Amino acid sequence: MDPDEDASPISDLRNATWDAERELEYDLLKDMVRDAVGVLSAMAHAERRSEAPRDDVIRRIDEQKARLAQELRGLRISDTEGSVRLRAECLEIIKGYGG
């Protein structure tokens, strides 16, 4: 067995250099991504229930949800550029939702 397989996934955090403010921003971004995925789910649901559901629209929404969920899983606290881009995308989704 490889000794690295027994290592905790957070074992490298001992040498972390971020501060409490950065950690809070990271946690808020995770919540924002979850909110955006929720908005997209509501949009897909509304499209499915419409009189003439458009499969292409539903497919694009589902692809966007999957991509955001994947980005959330891969999100690292140290990725400032990725965090800024992801935050802007989520805000656009959330603000653009008319409910």
GROMACS .gro file of N, CA, C and O in nm, residues 11-88:
model
  312
   11SER      N    1  -0.420   1.694   0.519
   11SER     CA    2  -0.291   1.693   0.588
   11SER      C    3  -0.199   1.804   0.542
   11SER      O    4  -0.113   1.850   0.617
   12ASP      N    5  -0.214   1.852   0.418
   12ASP     CA    6  -0.128   1.958   0.369
   12ASP      C    7  -0.172   2.096   0.415
   12ASP      O    8  -0.109   2.196   0.385
   13LEU      N    9  -0.280   2.105   0.491
   13LEU     CA   10  -0.330   2.235   0.537
   13LEU      C   11  -0.247   2.294   0.650
   13LEU      O   12  -0.259   2.412   0.680
   14ARG      N   13  -0.161   2.214   0.711
   14ARG     CA   14  -0.078   2.266   0.820
   14ARG      C   15   0.007   2.384   0.774
   14ARG      O   16   0.038   2.473   0.852
   15ASN      N   17   0.045   2.385   0.648
   15ASN     CA   18   0.132   2.491   0.596
   15ASN      C   19   0.053   2.600   0.523
   15ASN      O   20   0.110   2.680   0.450
   16ALA      N   21  -0.075   2.604   0.543
   16ALA     CA   22  -0.161   2.701   0.473
   16ALA      C   23  -0.126   2.843   0.514
   16ALA      O   24  -0.084   2.868   0.627
   17THR      N   25  -0.146   2.934   0.419
   17THR     CA   26  -0.107   3.073   0.446
   17THR      C   27  -0.223   3.171   0.434
   17THR      O   28  -0.202   3.290   0.434
   18TRP      N   29  -0.346   3.123   0.422
   18TRP     CA   30  -0.457   3.217   0.408
   18TRP      C   31  -0.506   3.262   0.545
   18TRP      O   32  -0.479   3.201   0.647
   19ASP      N   33  -0.578   3.372   0.545
   19ASP     CA   34  -0.628   3.427   0.670
   19ASP      C   35  -0.778   3.399   0.683
   19ASP      O   36  -0.840   3.342   0.594
   20ALA      N   37  -0.834   3.442   0.795
   20ALA     CA   38  -0.975   3.414   0.824
   20ALA      C   39  -1.066   3.482   0.721
   20ALA      O   40  -1.169   3.425   0.684
   21GLU      N   41  -1.029   3.599   0.674
   21GLU     CA   42  -1.111   3.668   0.574
   21GLU      C   43  -1.117   3.589   0.444
   21GLU      O   44  -1.223   3.575   0.384
   22ARG      N   45  -1.004   3.536   0.401
   22ARG     CA   46  -0.999   3.455   0.278
   22ARG      C   47  -1.083   3.328   0.295
   22ARG      O   48  -1.151   3.285   0.204
   23GLU      N   49  -1.076   3.269   0.412
   23GLU     CA   50  -1.154   3.148   0.439
   23GLU      C   51  -1.304   3.179   0.435
   23GLU      O   52  -1.383   3.102   0.381
   24LEU      N   53  -1.344   3.293   0.490
   24LEU     CA   54  -1.484   3.334   0.486
   24LEU      C   55  -1.530   3.357   0.342
   24LEU      O   56  -1.639   3.312   0.302
   25GLU      N   57  -1.447   3.424   0.262
   25GLU     CA   58  -1.481   3.445   0.121
   25GLU      C   59  -1.499   3.312   0.048
   25GLU      O   60  -1.590   3.297  -0.034
   26TYR      N   61  -1.414   3.217   0.078
   26TYR     CA   62  -1.422   3.084   0.018
   26TYR      C   63  -1.553   3.015   0.056
   26TYR      O   64  -1.622   2.960  -0.029
   27ASP      N   65  -1.588   3.021   0.183
   27ASP     CA   66  -1.713   2.960   0.228
   27ASP      C   67  -1.835   3.028   0.165
   27ASP      O   68  -1.931   2.961   0.126
   28LEU      N   69  -1.831   3.159   0.154
   28LEU     CA   70  -1.941   3.232   0.090
   28LEU      C   71  -1.953   3.195  -0.058
   28LEU      O   72  -2.064   3.182  -0.111
   29LEU      N   73  -1.840   3.178  -0.124
   29LEU     CA   74  -1.843   3.139  -0.264
   29LEU      C   75  -1.903   3.000  -0.281
   29LEU      O   76  -1.980   2.977  -0.373
   30LYS      N   77  -1.870   2.909  -0.192
   30LYS     CA   78  -1.931   2.776  -0.199
   30LYS      C   79  -2.082   2.786  -0.188
   30LYS      O   80  -2.155   2.721  -0.263
   31ASP      N   81  -2.131   2.869  -0.095
   31ASP     CA   82  -2.276   2.888  -0.081
   31ASP      C   83  -2.334   2.952  -0.207
   31ASP      O   84  -2.443   2.916  -0.251
   32MET      N   85  -2.262   3.046  -0.266
   32MET     CA   86  -2.309   3.113  -0.386
   32MET      C   87  -2.321   3.015  -0.503
   32MET      O   88  -2.418   3.020  -0.580
   33VAL      N   89  -2.225   2.925  -0.515
   33VAL     CA   90  -2.231   2.824  -0.621
   33VAL      C   91  -2.352   2.734  -0.599
   33VAL      O   92  -2.428   2.705  -0.693
   34ARG      N   93  -2.375   2.695  -0.476
   34ARG     CA   94  -2.492   2.611  -0.447
   34ARG      C   95  -2.622   2.685  -0.479
   34ARG      O   96  -2.716   2.628  -0.532
   35ASP      N   97  -2.627   2.814  -0.448
   35ASP     CA   98  -2.746   2.894  -0.480
   35ASP      C   99  -2.766   2.903  -0.632
   35ASP      O  100  -2.879   2.892  -0.680
   36ALA      N  101  -2.658   2.923  -0.706
   36ALA     CA  102  -2.668   2.931  -0.851
   36ALA      C  103  -2.717   2.798  -0.909
   36ALA      O  104  -2.800   2.797  -1.000
   37VAL      N  105  -2.668   2.687  -0.856
   37VAL     CA  106  -2.715   2.556  -0.901
   37VAL      C  107  -2.863   2.541  -0.869
   37VAL      O  108  -2.940   2.488  -0.950
   38GLY      N  109  -2.907   2.590  -0.756
   38GLY     CA  110  -3.048   2.586  -0.721
   38GLY      C  111  -3.133   2.668  -0.816
   38GLY      O  112  -3.241   2.626  -0.857
   39VAL      N  113  -3.084   2.786  -0.854
   39VAL     CA  114  -3.155   2.871  -0.950
   39VAL      C  115  -3.164   2.799  -1.084
   39VAL      O  116  -3.271   2.796  -1.147
   40LEU      N  117  -3.055   2.740  -1.127
   40LEU     CA  118  -3.056   2.667  -1.254
   40LEU      C  119  -3.153   2.549  -1.249
   40LEU      O  120  -3.223   2.521  -1.347
   41SER      N  121  -3.160   2.483  -1.136
   41SER     CA  122  -3.255   2.372  -1.120
   41SER      C  123  -3.398   2.422  -1.133
   41SER      O  124  -3.481   2.358  -1.199
   42ALA      N  125  -3.427   2.536  -1.073
   42ALA     CA  126  -3.561   2.594  -1.084
   42ALA      C  127  -3.591   2.633  -1.229
   42ALA      O  128  -3.704   2.613  -1.277
   43MET      N  129  -3.493   2.686  -1.299
   43MET     CA  130  -3.512   2.723  -1.439
   43MET      C  131  -3.540   2.600  -1.525
   43MET      O  132  -3.630   2.602  -1.611
   44ALA      N  133  -3.466   2.493  -1.501
   44ALA     CA  134  -3.487   2.370  -1.578
   44ALA      C  135  -3.625   2.312  -1.547
   44ALA      O  136  -3.696   2.266  -1.638
   45HIS      N  137  -3.662   2.316  -1.422
   45HIS     CA  138  -3.794   2.265  -1.382
   45HIS      C  139  -3.906   2.346  -1.450
   45HIS      O  140  -4.003   2.289  -1.502
   46ALA      N  141  -3.891   2.477  -1.451
   46ALA     CA  142  -3.992   2.563  -1.515
   46ALA      C  143  -3.999   2.533  -1.665
   46ALA      O  144  -4.108   2.529  -1.722
   47GLU      N  145  -3.884   2.513  -1.726
   47GLU     CA  146  -3.884   2.482  -1.869
   47GLU      C  147  -3.950   2.347  -1.896
   47GLU      O  148  -4.027   2.333  -1.991
   48ARG      N  149  -3.924   2.250  -1.813
   48ARG     CA  150  -3.986   2.117  -1.830
   48ARG      C  151  -4.138   2.123  -1.816
   48ARG      O  152  -4.210   2.048  -1.878
   49ARG      N  153  -4.187   2.215  -1.732
   49ARG     CA  154  -4.330   2.226  -1.707
   49ARG      C  155  -4.400   2.320  -1.805
   49ARG      O  156  -4.522   2.332  -1.802
   50SER      N  157  -4.325   2.387  -1.890
   50SER     CA  158  -4.386   2.480  -1.985
   50SER      C  159  -4.467   2.404  -2.089
   50SER      O  160  -4.454   2.283  -2.106
   51GLU      N  161  -4.552   2.477  -2.159
   51GLU     CA  162  -4.637   2.416  -2.261
   51GLU      C  163  -4.556   2.353  -2.374
   51GLU      O  164  -4.597   2.252  -2.430
   52ALA      N  165  -4.446   2.416  -2.408
   52ALA     CA  166  -4.360   2.364  -2.515
   52ALA      C  167  -4.215   2.359  -2.466
   52ALA      O  168  -4.133   2.445  -2.501
   53PRO      N  169  -4.182   2.260  -2.383
   53PRO     CA  170  -4.046   2.253  -2.329
   53PRO      C  171  -3.942   2.240  -2.441
   53PRO      O  172  -3.963   2.166  -2.536
   54ARG      N  173  -3.836   2.315  -2.426
   54ARG     CA  174  -3.728   2.312  -2.526
   54ARG      C  175  -3.614   2.227  -2.470
   54ARG      O  176  -3.547   2.266  -2.375
   55ASP      N  177  -3.595   2.112  -2.532
   55ASP     CA  178  -3.494   2.018  -2.485
   55ASP      C  179  -3.353   2.078  -2.489
   55ASP      O  180  -3.271   2.049  -2.402
   56ASP      N  181  -3.325   2.161  -2.589
   56ASP     CA  182  -3.192   2.221  -2.599
   56ASP      C  183  -3.166   2.316  -2.482
   56ASP      O  184  -3.055   2.321  -2.428
   57VAL      N  185  -3.267   2.388  -2.440
   57VAL     CA  186  -3.252   2.480  -2.326
   57VAL      C  187  -3.230   2.400  -2.198
   57VAL      O  188  -3.141   2.431  -2.118
   58ILE      N  189  -3.307   2.296  -2.180
   58ILE     CA  190  -3.294   2.211  -2.061
   58ILE      C  191  -3.156   2.147  -2.059
   58ILE      O  192  -3.089   2.143  -1.954
   59ARG      N  193  -3.110   2.100  -2.173
   59ARG     CA  194  -2.978   2.037  -2.181
   59ARG      C  195  -2.868   2.136  -2.144
   59ARG      O  196  -2.778   2.105  -2.066
   60ARG      N  197  -2.875   2.260  -2.196
   60ARG     CA  198  -2.773   2.360  -2.163
   60ARG      C  199  -2.774   2.393  -2.014
   60ARG      O  200  -2.670   2.410  -1.952
   61ILE      N  201  -2.894   2.405  -1.957
   61ILE     CA  202  -2.904   2.432  -1.813
   61ILE      C  203  -2.843   2.318  -1.733
   61ILE      O  204  -2.766   2.341  -1.639
   62ASP      N  205  -2.877   2.195  -1.770
   62ASP     CA  206  -2.822   2.079  -1.698
   62ASP      C  207  -2.671   2.072  -1.711
   62ASP      O  208  -2.601   2.037  -1.615
   63GLU      N  209  -2.618   2.106  -1.828
   63GLU     CA  210  -2.473   2.108  -1.847
   63GLU      C  211  -2.408   2.215  -1.761
   63GLU      O  212  -2.301   2.193  -1.702
   64GLN      N  213  -2.471   2.330  -1.752
   64GLN     CA  214  -2.417   2.438  -1.669
   64GLN      C  215  -2.420   2.399  -1.522
   64GLN      O  216  -2.325   2.425  -1.448
   65LYS      N  217  -2.528   2.336  -1.479
   65LYS     CA  218  -2.536   2.288  -1.340
   65LYS      C  219  -2.425   2.189  -1.311
   65LYS      O  220  -2.358   2.199  -1.207
   66ALA      N  221  -2.403   2.095  -1.401
   66ALA     CA  222  -2.299   1.994  -1.381
   66ALA      C  223  -2.160   2.058  -1.376
   66ALA      O  224  -2.077   2.022  -1.292
   67ARG      N  225  -2.136   2.156  -1.463
   67ARG     CA  226  -2.007   2.223  -1.463
   67ARG      C  227  -1.983   2.301  -1.335
   67ARG      O  228  -1.876   2.296  -1.275
   68LEU      N  229  -2.087   2.373  -1.289
   68LEU     CA  230  -2.072   2.448  -1.163
   68LEU      C  231  -2.048   2.354  -1.046
   68LEU      O  232  -1.966   2.383  -0.958
   69ALA      N  233  -2.120   2.243  -1.043
   69ALA     CA  234  -2.101   2.145  -0.935
   69ALA      C  235  -1.959   2.090  -0.939
   69ALA      O  236  -1.895   2.073  -0.834
   70GLN      N  237  -1.908   2.064  -1.058
   70GLN     CA  238  -1.771   2.015  -1.072
   70GLN      C  239  -1.671   2.120  -1.026
   70GLN      O  240  -1.575   2.089  -0.956
   71GLU      N  241  -1.695   2.244  -1.063
   71GLU     CA  242  -1.605   2.352  -1.019
   71GLU      C  243  -1.609   2.368  -0.868
   71GLU      O  244  -1.506   2.396  -0.806
   72LEU      N  245  -1.725   2.349  -0.808
   72LEU     CA  246  -1.735   2.357  -0.663
   72LEU      C  247  -1.651   2.248  -0.598
   72LEU      O  248  -1.578   2.274  -0.502
   73ARG      N  249  -1.657   2.127  -0.652
   73ARG     CA  250  -1.576   2.018  -0.597
   73ARG      C  251  -1.427   2.046  -0.611
   73ARG      O  252  -1.348   2.008  -0.525
   74GLY      N  253  -1.387   2.113  -0.719
   74GLY     CA  254  -1.246   2.139  -0.742
   74GLY      C  255  -1.197   2.273  -0.689
   74GLY      O  256  -1.079   2.305  -0.702
   75LEU      N  257  -1.285   2.350  -0.630
   75LEU     CA  258  -1.251   2.484  -0.583
   75LEU      C  259  -1.146   2.479  -0.473
   75LEU      O  260  -1.160   2.403  -0.377
   76ARG      N  261  -1.043   2.558  -0.487
   76ARG     CA  262  -0.938   2.568  -0.386
   76ARG      C  263  -0.934   2.709  -0.331
   76ARG      O  264  -0.948   2.806  -0.405
   77ILE      N  265  -0.911   2.719  -0.204
   77ILE     CA  266  -0.911   2.849  -0.138
   77ILE      C  267  -0.804   2.941  -0.195
   77ILE      O  268  -0.819   3.062  -0.195
   78SER      N  269  -0.698   2.885  -0.248
   78SER     CA  270  -0.587   2.966  -0.299
   78SER      C  271  -0.607   3.014  -0.441
   78SER      O  272  -0.530   3.095  -0.491
   79ASP      N  273  -0.710   2.968  -0.510
   79ASP     CA  274  -0.733   3.005  -0.650
   79ASP      C  275  -0.814   3.134  -0.657
   79ASP      O  276  -0.934   3.133  -0.679
   80THR      N  277  -0.747   3.247  -0.641
   80THR     CA  278  -0.813   3.376  -0.639
   80THR      C  279  -0.877   3.408  -0.774
   80THR      O  280  -0.992   3.451  -0.780
   81GLU      N  281  -0.805   3.386  -0.883
   81GLU     CA  282  -0.857   3.417  -1.016
   81GLU      C  283  -0.980   3.332  -1.047
   81GLU      O  284  -1.081   3.383  -1.096
   82GLY      N  285  -0.973   3.204  -1.017
   82GLY     CA  286  -1.088   3.117  -1.040
   82GLY      C  287  -1.206   3.155  -0.953
   82GLY      O  288  -1.322   3.149  -0.997
   83SER      N  289  -1.179   3.197  -0.831
   83SER     CA  290  -1.286   3.238  -0.741
   83SER      C  291  -1.358   3.363  -0.792
   83SER      O  292  -1.481   3.371  -0.787
   84VAL      N  293  -1.282   3.459  -0.843
   84VAL     CA  294  -1.341   3.582  -0.895
   84VAL      C  295  -1.430   3.550  -1.015
   84VAL      O  296  -1.543   3.599  -1.026
   85ARG      N  297  -1.381   3.467  -1.106
   85ARG     CA  298  -1.457   3.430  -1.225
   85ARG      C  299  -1.584   3.354  -1.187
   85ARG      O  300  -1.693   3.383  -1.236
   86LEU      N  301  -1.570   3.258  -1.096
   86LEU     CA  302  -1.684   3.177  -1.054
   86LEU      C  303  -1.788   3.262  -0.981
   86LEU      O  304  -1.909   3.248  -1.002
   87ARG      N  305  -1.742   3.356  -0.898
   87ARG     CA  306  -1.834   3.446  -0.826
   87ARG      C  307  -1.914   3.529  -0.925
   87ARG      O  308  -2.036   3.544  -0.910
   88ALA      N  309  -1.847   3.584  -1.027
   88ALA     CA  310  -1.916   3.666  -1.126
   88ALA      C  311  -2.020   3.585  -1.202
   88ALA      O  312  -2.132   3.632  -1.225
   0.00000   0.00000   0.00000
